[in-house]
């Protein structure tokens, strides 16, 4: 069982920056594929970014590419989502997820069904 705990959400004005973090339990974190998803009120869950543990390869959604960066610190069992140039439409609950086995085609995880564990989420609110 892997537990995921997000932190770092909050309120920011449009154009600002915020970093959210997710710390995972487990001794083999470095092998996990970690992802971030978000869900805005009244909308479906949306893929944001993912990072593979074996080689650090990343997959970023087009809607946030160039503004958001995903990274990880395996020594701290933590994955980060650095969010810059935030827009009101980025307002959502951001949830991290983990897949405990690697995958070759990371885009296959975008629907979320390939992830094994989910955190409870952290709210990010961007005001105009």
Short mmCIF file of the N, C-alpha and C atoms (twelve columns), coordinates in Angstrom:
data_MODEL
# 
_entry.id   MODEL 
# 
loop_
_atom_site.group_PDB 
_atom_site.id 
_atom_site.type_symbol 
_atom_site.label_atom_id 
_atom_site.label_alt_id 
_atom_site.label_comp_id 
_atom_site.label_asym_id 
_atom_site.label_seq_id 
_atom_site.Cartn_x 
_atom_site.Cartn_y 
_atom_site.Cartn_z 
_atom_site.pdbx_PDB_model_num 
ATOM 1   N N  . UNK A 1   0.845   -1.195 0.000   1 
ATOM 2   C CA . UNK A 1   0.000   0.000  0.000   1 
ATOM 3   C C  . UNK A 1   0.883   1.249  0.000   1 
ATOM 4   N N  . UNK A 2   0.601   2.158  -0.889  1 
ATOM 5   C CA . UNK A 2   1.360   3.393  -0.994  1 
ATOM 6   C C  . UNK A 2   0.456   4.552  -0.592  1 
ATOM 7   N N  . UNK A 3   0.938   5.356  0.321   1 
ATOM 8   C CA . UNK A 3   0.184   6.540  0.723   1 
ATOM 9   C C  . UNK A 3   0.801   7.782  0.108   1 
ATOM 10  N N  . UNK A 4   -0.052  8.663  -0.387  1 
ATOM 11  C CA . UNK A 4   0.394   9.882  -1.051  1 
ATOM 12  C C  . UNK A 4   -0.208  11.077 -0.330  1 
ATOM 13  N N  . UNK A 5   0.625   12.029 0.007   1 
ATOM 14  C CA . UNK A 5   0.152   13.212 0.719   1 
ATOM 15  C C  . UNK A 5   0.618   14.453 -0.022  1 
ATOM 16  N N  . UNK A 6   -0.351  15.239 -0.499  1 
ATOM 17  C CA . UNK A 6   -0.031  16.468 -1.208  1 
ATOM 18  C C  . UNK A 6   0.050   17.641 -0.246  1 
ATOM 19  N N  . UNK A 7   0.817   18.637 -0.641  1 
ATOM 20  C CA . UNK A 7   0.911   19.872 0.127   1 
ATOM 21  C C  . UNK A 7   1.268   21.014 -0.808  1 
ATOM 22  N N  . UNK A 8   1.081   22.232 -0.333  1 
ATOM 23  C CA . UNK A 8   1.525   23.396 -1.087  1 
ATOM 24  C C  . UNK A 8   0.453   24.115 -1.864  1 
ATOM 25  N N  . UNK A 9   -0.770  23.626 -1.819  1 
ATOM 26  C CA . UNK A 9   -1.832  24.342 -2.509  1 
ATOM 27  C C  . UNK A 9   -2.132  25.666 -1.832  1 
ATOM 28  N N  . UNK A 10  -2.935  26.484 -2.471  1 
ATOM 29  C CA . UNK A 10  -3.300  27.764 -1.893  1 
ATOM 30  C C  . UNK A 10  -3.880  28.680 -2.936  1 
ATOM 31  N N  . UNK A 11  -3.909  29.957 -2.608  1 
ATOM 32  C CA . UNK A 11  -4.475  30.968 -3.496  1 
ATOM 33  C C  . UNK A 11  -3.375  31.858 -4.040  1 
ATOM 34  N N  . UNK A 12  -3.495  32.207 -5.295  1 
ATOM 35  C CA . UNK A 12  -2.499  33.059 -5.948  1 
ATOM 36  C C  . UNK A 12  -3.205  33.870 -7.015  1 
ATOM 37  N N  . UNK A 13  -2.647  35.026 -7.319  1 
ATOM 38  C CA . UNK A 13  -3.210  35.843 -8.381  1 
ATOM 39  C C  . UNK A 13  -2.724  35.374 -9.745  1 
ATOM 40  N N  . UNK A 14  -3.496  35.669 -10.754 1 
ATOM 41  C CA . UNK A 14  -3.115  35.305 -12.116 1 
ATOM 42  C C  . UNK A 14  -1.734  35.861 -12.433 1 
ATOM 43  N N  . UNK A 15  -0.948  35.026 -13.091 1 
ATOM 44  C CA . UNK A 15  0.417   35.404 -13.413 1 
ATOM 45  C C  . UNK A 15  1.425   34.973 -12.366 1 
ATOM 46  N N  . UNK A 16  0.935   34.544 -11.232 1 
ATOM 47  C CA . UNK A 16  1.810   34.132 -10.147 1 
ATOM 48  C C  . UNK A 16  2.271   32.700 -10.279 1 
ATOM 49  N N  . UNK A 17  3.005   32.269 -9.253  1 
ATOM 50  C CA . UNK A 17  3.584   30.924 -9.246  1 
ATOM 51  C C  . UNK A 17  3.235   30.211 -7.957  1 
ATOM 52  N N  . UNK A 18  3.263   28.889 -8.043  1 
ATOM 53  C CA . UNK A 18  2.981   28.061 -6.878  1 
ATOM 54  C C  . UNK A 18  3.640   26.709 -7.114  1 
ATOM 55  N N  . UNK A 19  4.092   26.086 -6.041  1 
ATOM 56  C CA . UNK A 19  4.620   24.735 -6.154  1 
ATOM 57  C C  . UNK A 19  3.857   23.811 -5.224  1 
ATOM 58  N N  . UNK A 20  3.367   22.734 -5.760  1 
ATOM 59  C CA . UNK A 20  2.727   21.702 -4.955  1 
ATOM 60  C C  . UNK A 20  3.644   20.487 -4.892  1 
ATOM 61  N N  . UNK A 21  3.566   19.795 -3.770  1 
ATOM 62  C CA . UNK A 21  4.425   18.646 -3.530  1 
ATOM 63  C C  . UNK A 21  3.577   17.435 -3.169  1 
ATOM 64  N N  . UNK A 22  4.151   16.283 -3.388  1 
ATOM 65  C CA . UNK A 22  3.487   15.037 -3.025  1 
ATOM 66  C C  . UNK A 22  4.548   14.082 -2.493  1 
ATOM 67  N N  . UNK A 23  4.369   13.663 -1.263  1 
ATOM 68  C CA . UNK A 23  5.301   12.730 -0.640  1 
ATOM 69  C C  . UNK A 23  4.659   11.359 -0.548  1 
ATOM 70  N N  . UNK A 24  5.415   10.361 -0.953  1 
ATOM 71  C CA . UNK A 24  4.905   8.993  -1.015  1 
ATOM 72  C C  . UNK A 24  5.577   8.103  0.018   1 
ATOM 73  N N  . UNK A 25  4.831   7.133  0.488   1 
ATOM 74  C CA . UNK A 25  5.435   6.096  1.326   1 
ATOM 75  C C  . UNK A 25  5.996   5.025  0.399   1 
ATOM 76  N N  . UNK A 26  6.702   4.094  0.962   1 
ATOM 77  C CA . UNK A 26  7.228   3.014  0.149   1 
ATOM 78  C C  . UNK A 26  8.728   3.111  -0.041  1 
ATOM 79  N N  . UNK A 27  9.353   1.964  -0.114  1 
ATOM 80  C CA . UNK A 27  10.812  1.905  -0.198  1 
ATOM 81  C C  . UNK A 27  11.333  1.931  -1.618  1 
ATOM 82  N N  . UNK A 28  10.445  1.776  -2.572  1 
ATOM 83  C CA . UNK A 28  10.881  1.714  -3.969  1 
ATOM 84  C C  . UNK A 28  10.348  2.888  -4.770  1 
ATOM 85  N N  . UNK A 29  10.267  4.041  -4.129  1 
ATOM 86  C CA . UNK A 29  9.730   5.234  -4.784  1 
ATOM 87  C C  . UNK A 29  10.444  5.529  -6.094  1 
ATOM 88  N N  . UNK A 30  11.738  5.283  -6.139  1 
ATOM 89  C CA . UNK A 30  12.500  5.665  -7.332  1 
ATOM 90  C C  . UNK A 30  12.043  4.898  -8.574  1 
ATOM 91  N N  . UNK A 31  11.324  3.808  -8.385  1 
ATOM 92  C CA . UNK A 31  10.829  3.040  -9.524  1 
ATOM 93  C C  . UNK A 31  9.405   3.434  -9.925  1 
ATOM 94  N N  . UNK A 32  8.745   4.262  -9.118  1 
ATOM 95  C CA . UNK A 32  7.361   4.634  -9.406  1 
ATOM 96  C C  . UNK A 32  7.285   5.626  -10.570 1 
ATOM 97  N N  . UNK A 33  6.226   5.520  -11.322 1 
ATOM 98  C CA . UNK A 33  5.832   6.613  -12.207 1 
ATOM 99  C C  . UNK A 33  4.875   7.494  -11.396 1 
ATOM 100 N N  . UNK A 34  5.187   8.767  -11.310 1 
ATOM 101 C CA . UNK A 34  4.363   9.696  -10.535 1 
ATOM 102 C C  . UNK A 34  3.656   10.662 -11.471 1 
ATOM 103 N N  . UNK A 35  2.424   10.985 -11.149 1 
ATOM 104 C CA . UNK A 35  1.673   11.886 -12.003 1 
ATOM 105 C C  . UNK A 35  0.874   12.895 -11.211 1 
ATOM 106 N N  . UNK A 36  0.531   13.968 -11.887 1 
ATOM 107 C CA . UNK A 36  -0.370  14.980 -11.342 1 
ATOM 108 C C  . UNK A 36  -1.593  15.088 -12.243 1 
ATOM 109 N N  . UNK A 37  -2.744  15.117 -11.600 1 
ATOM 110 C CA . UNK A 37  -4.012  15.303 -12.288 1 
ATOM 111 C C  . UNK A 37  -4.745  16.444 -11.600 1 
ATOM 112 N N  . UNK A 38  -5.700  17.019 -12.270 1 
ATOM 113 C CA . UNK A 38  -6.474  18.088 -11.637 1 
ATOM 114 C C  . UNK A 38  -7.934  17.974 -12.030 1 
ATOM 115 N N  . UNK A 39  -8.776  18.499 -11.170 1 
ATOM 116 C CA . UNK A 39  -10.201 18.504 -11.453 1 
ATOM 117 C C  . UNK A 39  -10.792 19.826 -10.983 1 
ATOM 118 N N  . UNK A 40  -11.318 20.563 -11.926 1 
ATOM 119 C CA . UNK A 40  -11.976 21.828 -11.630 1 
ATOM 120 C C  . UNK A 40  -13.445 21.559 -11.319 1 
ATOM 121 N N  . UNK A 41  -14.090 22.459 -10.590 1 
ATOM 122 C CA . UNK A 41  -15.508 22.261 -10.260 1 
ATOM 123 C C  . UNK A 41  -16.351 22.069 -11.510 1 
ATOM 124 N N  . UNK A 42  -17.145 21.014 -11.510 1 
ATOM 125 C CA . UNK A 42  -18.039 20.753 -12.627 1 
ATOM 126 C C  . UNK A 42  -17.376 20.180 -13.863 1 
ATOM 127 N N  . UNK A 43  -16.098 19.867 -13.756 1 
ATOM 128 C CA . UNK A 43  -15.376 19.338 -14.922 1 
ATOM 129 C C  . UNK A 43  -14.804 17.958 -14.609 1 
ATOM 130 N N  . UNK A 44  -14.425 17.259 -15.653 1 
ATOM 131 C CA . UNK A 44  -13.822 15.950 -15.490 1 
ATOM 132 C C  . UNK A 44  -12.354 16.089 -15.083 1 
ATOM 133 N N  . UNK A 45  -11.846 15.031 -14.510 1 
ATOM 134 C CA . UNK A 45  -10.432 14.990 -14.152 1 
ATOM 135 C C  . UNK A 45  -9.572  15.137 -15.408 1 
ATOM 136 N N  . UNK A 46  -8.481  15.873 -15.265 1 
ATOM 137 C CA . UNK A 46  -7.612  16.182 -16.399 1 
ATOM 138 C C  . UNK A 46  -6.172  15.838 -16.056 1 
ATOM 139 N N  . UNK A 47  -5.496  15.217 -16.966 1 
ATOM 140 C CA . UNK A 47  -4.066  14.925 -16.809 1 
ATOM 141 C C  . UNK A 47  -3.275  16.220 -16.868 1 
ATOM 142 N N  . UNK A 48  -2.272  16.327 -16.017 1 
ATOM 143 C CA . UNK A 48  -1.403  17.499 -16.011 1 
ATOM 144 C C  . UNK A 48  0.031   17.123 -16.397 1 
ATOM 145 N N  . UNK A 49  0.621   16.190 -15.667 1 
ATOM 146 C CA . UNK A 49  2.016   15.846 -15.930 1 
ATOM 147 C C  . UNK A 49  2.353   14.515 -15.266 1 
ATOM 148 N N  . UNK A 50  3.385   13.878 -15.781 1 
ATOM 149 C CA . UNK A 50  3.869   12.631 -15.194 1 
ATOM 150 C C  . UNK A 50  5.374   12.548 -15.367 1 
ATOM 151 N N  . UNK A 51  5.997   11.801 -14.479 1 
ATOM 152 C CA . UNK A 51  7.443   11.621 -14.550 1 
ATOM 153 C C  . UNK A 51  7.781   10.181 -14.214 1 
ATOM 154 N N  . UNK A 52  8.619   9.590  -15.032 1 
ATOM 155 C CA . UNK A 52  8.996   8.193  -14.842 1 
ATOM 156 C C  . UNK A 52  10.183  8.120  -13.899 1 
ATOM 157 N N  . UNK A 53  10.184  7.114  -13.051 1 
ATOM 158 C CA . UNK A 53  11.248  7.008  -12.072 1 
ATOM 159 C C  . UNK A 53  12.545  6.485  -12.642 1 
ATOM 160 N N  . UNK A 54  12.458  5.580  -13.606 1 
ATOM 161 C CA . UNK A 54  13.657  4.901  -14.109 1 
ATOM 162 C C  . UNK A 54  14.605  5.847  -14.834 1 
ATOM 163 N N  . UNK A 55  14.069  6.824  -15.536 1 
ATOM 164 C CA . UNK A 55  14.939  7.693  -16.329 1 
ATOM 165 C C  . UNK A 55  14.585  9.168  -16.246 1 
ATOM 166 N N  . UNK A 56  13.557  9.509  -15.450 1 
ATOM 167 C CA . UNK A 56  13.177  10.905 -15.312 1 
ATOM 168 C C  . UNK A 56  12.428  11.467 -16.502 1 
ATOM 169 N N  . UNK A 57  12.050  10.607 -17.435 1 
ATOM 170 C CA . UNK A 57  11.311  11.078 -18.599 1 
ATOM 171 C C  . UNK A 57  9.972   11.664 -18.156 1 
ATOM 172 N N  . UNK A 58  9.562   12.739 -18.819 1 
ATOM 173 C CA . UNK A 58  8.322   13.413 -18.424 1 
ATOM 174 C C  . UNK A 58  7.322   13.474 -19.569 1 
ATOM 175 N N  . UNK A 59  6.071   13.620 -19.194 1 
ATOM 176 C CA . UNK A 59  4.982   13.845 -20.130 1 
ATOM 177 C C  . UNK A 59  4.166   15.014 -19.571 1 
ATOM 178 N N  . UNK A 60  3.946   16.024 -20.374 1 
ATOM 179 C CA . UNK A 60  3.273   17.235 -19.926 1 
ATOM 180 C C  . UNK A 60  2.071   17.507 -20.821 1 
ATOM 181 N N  . UNK A 61  0.956   17.859 -20.217 1 
ATOM 182 C CA . UNK A 61  -0.235  18.189 -20.998 1 
ATOM 183 C C  . UNK A 61  -0.005  19.470 -21.792 1 
ATOM 184 N N  . UNK A 62  -0.579  19.526 -22.970 1 
ATOM 185 C CA . UNK A 62  -0.410  20.702 -23.822 1 
ATOM 186 C C  . UNK A 62  -0.936  21.974 -23.152 1 
ATOM 187 N N  . UNK A 63  -1.966  21.827 -22.339 1 
ATOM 188 C CA . UNK A 63  -2.594  22.992 -21.708 1 
ATOM 189 C C  . UNK A 63  -1.676  23.686 -20.707 1 
ATOM 190 N N  . UNK A 64  -0.645  22.995 -20.247 1 
ATOM 191 C CA . UNK A 64  0.248   23.591 -19.248 1 
ATOM 192 C C  . UNK A 64  1.705   23.588 -19.698 1 
ATOM 193 N N  . UNK A 65  1.965   23.053 -20.858 1 
ATOM 194 C CA . UNK A 65  3.340   22.963 -21.351 1 
ATOM 195 C C  . UNK A 65  3.954   24.357 -21.465 1 
ATOM 196 N N  . UNK A 66  5.169   24.465 -20.975 1 
ATOM 197 C CA . UNK A 66  5.838   25.761 -20.989 1 
ATOM 198 C C  . UNK A 66  5.578   26.583 -19.742 1 
ATOM 199 N N  . UNK A 67  4.576   26.197 -18.962 1 
ATOM 200 C CA . UNK A 67  4.260   26.904 -17.712 1 
ATOM 201 C C  . UNK A 67  4.481   26.028 -16.485 1 
ATOM 202 N N  . UNK A 68  4.216   24.753 -16.601 1 
ATOM 203 C CA . UNK A 68  4.341   23.822 -15.479 1 
ATOM 204 C C  . UNK A 68  5.533   22.893 -15.695 1 
ATOM 205 N N  . UNK A 69  6.180   22.535 -14.592 1 
ATOM 206 C CA . UNK A 69  7.305   21.607 -14.632 1 
ATOM 207 C C  . UNK A 69  7.118   20.554 -13.542 1 
ATOM 208 N N  . UNK A 70  7.300   19.302 -13.902 1 
ATOM 209 C CA . UNK A 70  7.249   18.224 -12.919 1 
ATOM 210 C C  . UNK A 70  8.668   17.749 -12.652 1 
ATOM 211 N N  . UNK A 71  8.948   17.476 -11.395 1 
ATOM 212 C CA . UNK A 71  10.272  16.971 -11.021 1 
ATOM 213 C C  . UNK A 71  10.109  16.065 -9.809  1 
ATOM 214 N N  . UNK A 72  11.179  15.387 -9.471  1 
ATOM 215 C CA . UNK A 72  11.113  14.484 -8.323  1 
ATOM 216 C C  . UNK A 72  12.428  14.466 -7.582  1 
ATOM 217 N N  . UNK A 73  12.357  14.168 -6.302  1 
ATOM 218 C CA . UNK A 73  13.535  13.974 -5.463  1 
ATOM 219 C C  . UNK A 73  13.387  12.593 -4.844  1 
ATOM 220 N N  . UNK A 74  14.078  11.629 -5.400  1 
ATOM 221 C CA . UNK A 74  13.929  10.250 -4.937  1 
ATOM 222 C C  . UNK A 74  14.432  10.061 -3.510  1 
ATOM 223 N N  . UNK A 75  15.379  10.864 -3.095  1 
ATOM 224 C CA . UNK A 75  15.888  10.760 -1.725  1 
ATOM 225 C C  . UNK A 75  14.834  11.184 -0.704  1 
ATOM 226 N N  . UNK A 76  13.894  12.013 -1.155  1 
ATOM 227 C CA . UNK A 76  12.837  12.496 -0.263  1 
ATOM 228 C C  . UNK A 76  11.480  11.860 -0.564  1 
ATOM 229 N N  . UNK A 77  11.451  10.925 -1.496  1 
ATOM 230 C CA . UNK A 77  10.183  10.288 -1.889  1 
ATOM 231 C C  . UNK A 77  9.134   11.327 -2.280  1 
ATOM 232 N N  . UNK A 78  9.563   12.347 -2.974  1 
ATOM 233 C CA . UNK A 78  8.675   13.472 -3.242  1 
ATOM 234 C C  . UNK A 78  8.692   13.849 -4.719  1 
ATOM 235 N N  . UNK A 79  7.526   14.181 -5.222  1 
ATOM 236 C CA . UNK A 79  7.378   14.703 -6.572  1 
ATOM 237 C C  . UNK A 79  6.806   16.111 -6.460  1 
ATOM 238 N N  . UNK A 80  7.269   16.977 -7.342  1 
ATOM 239 C CA . UNK A 80  6.872   18.379 -7.308  1 
ATOM 240 C C  . UNK A 80  6.193   18.781 -8.612  1 
ATOM 241 N N  . UNK A 81  5.314   19.758 -8.513  1 
ATOM 242 C CA . UNK A 81  4.741   20.389 -9.692  1 
ATOM 243 C C  . UNK A 81  4.918   21.889 -9.519  1 
ATOM 244 N N  . UNK A 82  5.832   22.440 -10.295 1 
ATOM 245 C CA . UNK A 82  6.099   23.874 -10.272 1 
ATOM 246 C C  . UNK A 82  5.191   24.525 -11.297 1 
ATOM 247 N N  . UNK A 83  4.376   25.480 -10.844 1 
ATOM 248 C CA . UNK A 83  3.378   26.097 -11.712 1 
ATOM 249 C C  . UNK A 83  3.669   27.591 -11.825 1 
ATOM 250 N N  . UNK A 84  3.922   28.030 -13.037 1 
ATOM 251 C CA . UNK A 84  4.214   29.433 -13.300 1 
ATOM 252 C C  . UNK A 84  3.172   30.020 -14.245 1 
ATOM 253 N N  . UNK A 85  3.130   31.338 -14.302 1 
ATOM 254 C CA . UNK A 85  2.188   32.035 -15.188 1 
ATOM 255 C C  . UNK A 85  0.785   31.472 -15.032 1 
ATOM 256 N N  . UNK A 86  0.375   31.332 -13.805 1 
ATOM 257 C CA . UNK A 86  -0.917  30.704 -13.530 1 
ATOM 258 C C  . UNK A 86  -2.075  31.540 -14.064 1 
ATOM 259 N N  . UNK A 87  -3.096  30.833 -14.499 1 
ATOM 260 C CA . UNK A 87  -4.294  31.439 -15.063 1 
ATOM 261 C C  . UNK A 87  -5.507  31.033 -14.224 1 
ATOM 262 N N  . UNK A 88  -6.567  31.814 -14.246 1 
ATOM 263 C CA . UNK A 88  -7.770  31.420 -13.494 1 
ATOM 264 C C  . UNK A 88  -8.269  30.035 -13.879 1 
ATOM 265 N N  . UNK A 89  -8.084  29.654 -15.127 1 
ATOM 266 C CA . UNK A 89  -8.544  28.324 -15.558 1 
ATOM 267 C C  . UNK A 89  -7.688  27.198 -15.006 1 
ATOM 268 N N  . UNK A 90  -6.608  27.513 -14.319 1 
ATOM 269 C CA . UNK A 90  -5.804  26.494 -13.640 1 
ATOM 270 C C  . UNK A 90  -6.375  26.147 -12.272 1 
ATOM 271 N N  . UNK A 91  -7.388  26.878 -11.846 1 
ATOM 272 C CA . UNK A 91  -8.028  26.602 -10.557 1 
ATOM 273 C C  . UNK A 91  -8.613  25.196 -10.552 1 
ATOM 274 N N  . UNK A 92  -8.206  24.405 -9.564  1 
ATOM 275 C CA . UNK A 92  -8.643  23.007 -9.500  1 
ATOM 276 C C  . UNK A 92  -8.086  22.368 -8.234  1 
ATOM 277 N N  . UNK A 93  -8.574  21.192 -7.949  1 
ATOM 278 C CA . UNK A 93  -7.940  20.328 -6.951  1 
ATOM 279 C C  . UNK A 93  -6.881  19.515 -7.677  1 
ATOM 280 N N  . UNK A 94  -5.659  19.629 -7.221  1 
ATOM 281 C CA . UNK A 94  -4.538  18.928 -7.833  1 
ATOM 282 C C  . UNK A 94  -4.226  17.676 -7.008  1 
ATOM 283 N N  . UNK A 95  -4.229  16.548 -7.678  1 
ATOM 284 C CA . UNK A 95  -4.047  15.268 -7.009  1 
ATOM 285 C C  . UNK A 95  -2.863  14.536 -7.616  1 
ATOM 286 N N  . UNK A 96  -2.034  13.977 -6.759  1 
ATOM 287 C CA . UNK A 96  -0.942  13.183 -7.297  1 
ATOM 288 C C  . UNK A 96  -1.325  11.709 -7.293  1 
ATOM 289 N N  . UNK A 97  -0.692  10.979 -8.155  1 
ATOM 290 C CA . UNK A 97  -0.974  9.561  -8.308  1 
ATOM 291 C C  . UNK A 97  0.327   8.815  -8.559  1 
ATOM 292 N N  . UNK A 98  0.335   7.549  -8.219  1 
ATOM 293 C CA . UNK A 98  1.529   6.729  -8.380  1 
ATOM 294 C C  . UNK A 98  1.213   5.435  -9.100  1 
ATOM 295 N N  . UNK A 99  2.125   5.056  -9.946  1 
ATOM 296 C CA . UNK A 99  2.079   3.748  -10.578 1 
ATOM 297 C C  . UNK A 99  3.344   3.039  -10.133 1 
ATOM 298 N N  . UNK A 100 3.202   1.859  -9.542  1 
ATOM 299 C CA . UNK A 100 4.363   1.213  -8.923  1 
ATOM 300 C C  . UNK A 100 5.196   0.392  -9.887  1 
ATOM 301 N N  . UNK A 101 4.739   0.237  -11.110 1 
ATOM 302 C CA . UNK A 101 5.529   -0.440 -12.126 1 
ATOM 303 C C  . UNK A 101 5.756   0.529  -13.285 1 
ATOM 304 N N  . UNK A 102 6.886   0.400  -13.930 1 
ATOM 305 C CA . UNK A 102 7.218   1.333  -15.002 1 
ATOM 306 C C  . UNK A 102 6.361   1.068  -16.229 1 
ATOM 307 N N  . UNK A 103 6.376   1.993  -17.143 1 
ATOM 308 C CA . UNK A 103 5.613   1.870  -18.378 1 
ATOM 309 C C  . UNK A 103 6.400   2.522  -19.490 1 
ATOM 310 N N  . UNK A 104 6.343   1.916  -20.661 1 
ATOM 311 C CA . UNK A 104 7.128   2.442  -21.771 1 
ATOM 312 C C  . UNK A 104 6.477   3.687  -22.364 1 
ATOM 313 N N  . UNK A 105 5.187   3.594  -22.648 1 
ATOM 314 C CA . UNK A 105 4.477   4.700  -23.279 1 
ATOM 315 C C  . UNK A 105 3.735   5.489  -22.209 1 
ATOM 316 N N  . UNK A 106 4.329   6.586  -21.758 1 
ATOM 317 C CA . UNK A 106 3.756   7.340  -20.647 1 
ATOM 318 C C  . UNK A 106 2.423   7.978  -21.014 1 
ATOM 319 N N  . UNK A 107 2.227   8.262  -22.287 1 
ATOM 320 C CA . UNK A 107 0.966   8.874  -22.675 1 
ATOM 321 C C  . UNK A 107 -0.232  7.985  -22.355 1 
ATOM 322 N N  . UNK A 108 0.015   6.697  -22.198 1 
ATOM 323 C CA . UNK A 108 -1.067  5.764  -21.877 1 
ATOM 324 C C  . UNK A 108 -1.625  5.997  -20.478 1 
ATOM 325 N N  . UNK A 109 -0.906  6.773  -19.674 1 
ATOM 326 C CA . UNK A 109 -1.361  7.027  -18.311 1 
ATOM 327 C C  . UNK A 109 -2.252  8.263  -18.217 1 
ATOM 328 N N  . UNK A 110 -2.432  8.962  -19.319 1 
ATOM 329 C CA . UNK A 110 -3.139  10.245 -19.264 1 
ATOM 330 C C  . UNK A 110 -4.590  10.106 -18.831 1 
ATOM 331 N N  . UNK A 111 -5.191  8.970  -19.059 1 
ATOM 332 C CA . UNK A 111 -6.579  8.817  -18.619 1 
ATOM 333 C C  . UNK A 111 -6.680  8.452  -17.143 1 
ATOM 334 N N  . UNK A 112 -5.555  8.230  -16.513 1 
ATOM 335 C CA . UNK A 112 -5.522  7.963  -15.076 1 
ATOM 336 C C  . UNK A 112 -5.752  6.525  -14.689 1 
ATOM 337 N N  . UNK A 113 -6.223  5.705  -15.631 1 
ATOM 338 C CA . UNK A 113 -6.600  4.344  -15.266 1 
ATOM 339 C C  . UNK A 113 -5.386  3.452  -14.976 1 
ATOM 340 N N  . UNK A 114 -4.223  3.862  -15.439 1 
ATOM 341 C CA . UNK A 114 -3.037  3.053  -15.200 1 
ATOM 342 C C  . UNK A 114 -2.334  3.366  -13.894 1 
ATOM 343 N N  . UNK A 115 -2.858  4.325  -13.137 1 
ATOM 344 C CA . UNK A 115 -2.245  4.686  -11.867 1 
ATOM 345 C C  . UNK A 115 -2.824  3.795  -10.775 1 
ATOM 346 N N  . UNK A 116 -1.964  3.440  -9.809  1 
ATOM 347 C CA . UNK A 116 -2.355  2.481  -8.775  1 
ATOM 348 C C  . UNK A 116 -2.857  3.139  -7.499  1 
ATOM 349 N N  . UNK A 117 -2.290  4.281  -7.169  1 
ATOM 350 C CA . UNK A 117 -2.631  4.929  -5.906  1 
ATOM 351 C C  . UNK A 117 -2.843  6.419  -6.141  1 
ATOM 352 N N  . UNK A 118 -3.723  6.996  -5.323  1 
ATOM 353 C CA . UNK A 118 -4.078  8.402  -5.442  1 
ATOM 354 C C  . UNK A 118 -4.027  9.098  -4.086  1 
ATOM 355 N N  . UNK A 119 -3.617  10.350 -4.114  1 
ATOM 356 C CA . UNK A 119 -3.692  11.170 -2.922  1 
ATOM 357 C C  . UNK A 119 -5.073  11.779 -2.796  1 
ATOM 358 N N  . UNK A 120 -5.225  12.621 -1.790  1 
ATOM 359 C CA . UNK A 120 -6.530  13.242 -1.553  1 
ATOM 360 C C  . UNK A 120 -6.672  14.587 -2.253  1 
ATOM 361 N N  . UNK A 121 -5.569  15.136 -2.685  1 
ATOM 362 C CA . UNK A 121 -5.616  16.382 -3.441  1 
ATOM 363 C C  . UNK A 121 -5.373  17.625 -2.614  1 
ATOM 364 N N  . UNK A 122 -4.970  18.670 -3.308  1 
ATOM 365 C CA . UNK A 122 -4.762  19.968 -2.686  1 
ATOM 366 C C  . UNK A 122 -5.333  21.036 -3.615  1 
ATOM 367 N N  . UNK A 123 -6.039  22.005 -3.043  1 
ATOM 368 C CA . UNK A 123 -6.747  23.002 -3.842  1 
ATOM 369 C C  . UNK A 123 -5.823  24.147 -4.236  1 
ATOM 370 N N  . UNK A 124 -5.860  24.467 -5.518  1 
ATOM 371 C CA . UNK A 124 -5.143  25.623 -6.049  1 
ATOM 372 C C  . UNK A 124 -6.186  26.577 -6.629  1 
ATOM 373 N N  . UNK A 125 -6.183  27.806 -6.143  1 
ATOM 374 C CA . UNK A 125 -7.135  28.801 -6.603  1 
ATOM 375 C C  . UNK A 125 -6.376  29.974 -7.203  1 
ATOM 376 N N  . UNK A 126 -6.692  30.295 -8.450  1 
ATOM 377 C CA . UNK A 126 -6.038  31.390 -9.142  1 
ATOM 378 C C  . UNK A 126 -7.081  32.469 -9.408  1 
ATOM 379 N N  . UNK A 127 -6.866  33.641 -8.862  1 
ATOM 380 C CA . UNK A 127 -7.814  34.734 -9.027  1 
ATOM 381 C C  . UNK A 127 -7.338  35.707 -10.096 1 
ATOM 382 N N  . UNK A 128 -8.297  36.307 -10.767 1 
ATOM 383 C CA . UNK A 128 -7.962  37.235 -11.857 1 
ATOM 384 C C  . UNK A 128 -7.777  38.649 -11.338 1 
# 
